[in-house]
Tab-separated table of C-alpha atoms in Angstrom:
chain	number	residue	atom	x	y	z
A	1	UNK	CA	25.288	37.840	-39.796
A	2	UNK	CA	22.057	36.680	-40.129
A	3	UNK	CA	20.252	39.005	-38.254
A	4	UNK	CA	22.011	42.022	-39.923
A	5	UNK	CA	20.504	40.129	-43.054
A	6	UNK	CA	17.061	40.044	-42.004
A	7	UNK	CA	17.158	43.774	-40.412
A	8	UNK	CA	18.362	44.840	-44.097
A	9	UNK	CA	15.986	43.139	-45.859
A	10	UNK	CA	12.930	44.507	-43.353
A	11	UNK	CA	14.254	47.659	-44.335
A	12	UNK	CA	13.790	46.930	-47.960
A	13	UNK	CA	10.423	46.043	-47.691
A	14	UNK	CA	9.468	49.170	-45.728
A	15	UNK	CA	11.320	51.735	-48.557
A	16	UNK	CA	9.518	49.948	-51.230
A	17	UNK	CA	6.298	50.185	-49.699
A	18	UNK	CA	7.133	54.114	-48.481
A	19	UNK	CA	7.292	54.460	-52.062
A	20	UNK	CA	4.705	52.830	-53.173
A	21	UNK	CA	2.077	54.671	-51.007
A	22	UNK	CA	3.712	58.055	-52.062
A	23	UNK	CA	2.544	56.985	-56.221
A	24	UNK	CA	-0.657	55.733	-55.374
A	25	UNK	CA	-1.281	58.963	-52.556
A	26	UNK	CA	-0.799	61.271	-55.360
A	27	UNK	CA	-2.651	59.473	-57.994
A	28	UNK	CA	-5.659	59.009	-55.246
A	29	UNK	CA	-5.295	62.862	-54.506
A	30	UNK	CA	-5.117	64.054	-58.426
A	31	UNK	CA	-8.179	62.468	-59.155
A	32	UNK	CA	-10.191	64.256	-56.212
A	33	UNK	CA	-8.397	66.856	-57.173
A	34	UNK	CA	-9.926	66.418	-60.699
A	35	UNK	CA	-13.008	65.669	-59.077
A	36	UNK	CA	-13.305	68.827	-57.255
A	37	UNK	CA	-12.380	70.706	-60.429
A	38	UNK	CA	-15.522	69.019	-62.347
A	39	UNK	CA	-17.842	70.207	-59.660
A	40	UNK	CA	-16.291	73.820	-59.313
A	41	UNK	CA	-18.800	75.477	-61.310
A	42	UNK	CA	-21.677	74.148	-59.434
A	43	UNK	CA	-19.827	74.819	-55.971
A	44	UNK	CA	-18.130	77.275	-56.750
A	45	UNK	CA	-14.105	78.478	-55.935
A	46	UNK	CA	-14.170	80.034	-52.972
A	47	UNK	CA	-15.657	78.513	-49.244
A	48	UNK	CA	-15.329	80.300	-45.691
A	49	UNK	CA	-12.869	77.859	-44.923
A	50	UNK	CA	-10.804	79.066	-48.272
A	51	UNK	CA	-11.729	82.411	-47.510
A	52	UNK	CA	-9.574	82.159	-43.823
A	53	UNK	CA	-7.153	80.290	-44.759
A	54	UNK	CA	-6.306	82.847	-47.429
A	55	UNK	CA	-6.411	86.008	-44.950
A	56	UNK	CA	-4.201	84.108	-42.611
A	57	UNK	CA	-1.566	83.205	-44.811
A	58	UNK	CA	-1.784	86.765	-46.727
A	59	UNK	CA	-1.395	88.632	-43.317
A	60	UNK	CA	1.635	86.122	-42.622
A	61	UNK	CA	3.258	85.825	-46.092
A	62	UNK	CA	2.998	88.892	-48.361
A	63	UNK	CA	4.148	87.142	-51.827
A	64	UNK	CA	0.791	84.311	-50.542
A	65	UNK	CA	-0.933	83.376	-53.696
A	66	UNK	CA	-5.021	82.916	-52.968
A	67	UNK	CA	-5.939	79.407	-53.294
A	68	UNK	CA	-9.331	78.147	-54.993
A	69	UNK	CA	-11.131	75.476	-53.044
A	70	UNK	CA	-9.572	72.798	-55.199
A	71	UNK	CA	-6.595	73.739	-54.628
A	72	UNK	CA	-6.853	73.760	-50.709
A	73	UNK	CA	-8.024	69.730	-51.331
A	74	UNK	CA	-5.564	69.081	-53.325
A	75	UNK	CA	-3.015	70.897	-51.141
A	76	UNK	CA	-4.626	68.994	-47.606
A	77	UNK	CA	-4.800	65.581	-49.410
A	78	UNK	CA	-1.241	65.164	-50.300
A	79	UNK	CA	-0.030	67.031	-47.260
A	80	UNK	CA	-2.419	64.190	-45.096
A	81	UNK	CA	-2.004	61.075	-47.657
A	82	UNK	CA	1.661	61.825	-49.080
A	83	UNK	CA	4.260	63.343	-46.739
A	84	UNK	CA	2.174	63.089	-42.720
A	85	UNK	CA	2.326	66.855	-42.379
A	86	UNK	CA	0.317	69.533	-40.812
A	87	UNK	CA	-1.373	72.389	-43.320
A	88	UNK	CA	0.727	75.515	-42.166
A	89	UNK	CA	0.948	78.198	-45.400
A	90	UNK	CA	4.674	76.898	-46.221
A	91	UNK	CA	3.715	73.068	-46.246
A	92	UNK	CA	0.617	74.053	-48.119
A	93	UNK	CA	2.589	76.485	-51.001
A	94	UNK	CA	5.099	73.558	-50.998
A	95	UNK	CA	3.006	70.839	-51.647
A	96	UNK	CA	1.122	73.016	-54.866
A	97	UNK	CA	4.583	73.068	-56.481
A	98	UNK	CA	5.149	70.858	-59.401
């Protein structure tokens, strides 16, 4: 019985702190987000790596949205911080919804 009792209580531990990281991921990734946004007009919207990512998704999704190169950040930090996933044009369009 125990055992069963430490096992459960490990598994505590490792929700809360699953949870934990998921708050402070976003929070970390809304302020480069913000970040990003303060320096757009100096570097602009748009980047080559925007600029393909775009034409991929838009030849593979026709209702794809362009992003702006904050967005794509934003997008590629929580997908990487947040949730462990890989950028595909669904994950990123997923992760952009509030």
């Amino acid at each position: 019985m125990s055992k069963l009792l430490v096992v459960f209580a490990f598994c505590c531990i490792l929700v809360t702190q699953i949870l934990a990281q998921d708050s402070s991921g976003r929070r970390f990734c809304d302020r480069l987000y913000d970040d990003c946004r303060r320096e757009e007009a100096t570097v602009g919207t748009q980047d080559d790596t925007v600029g393909f990512f775009n034409a991929y998704c838009g030849r593979h999704d026709r209702n794809w949205k362009k992003l702006t190169r904050c967005q794509l950040v934003r997008a590629s930090c929580i997908l990487t911080m947040v949730r462990c996933d890989n950028g595909s044009c669904k994950n990123v369009a997923e992760s952009l919804r509030p």
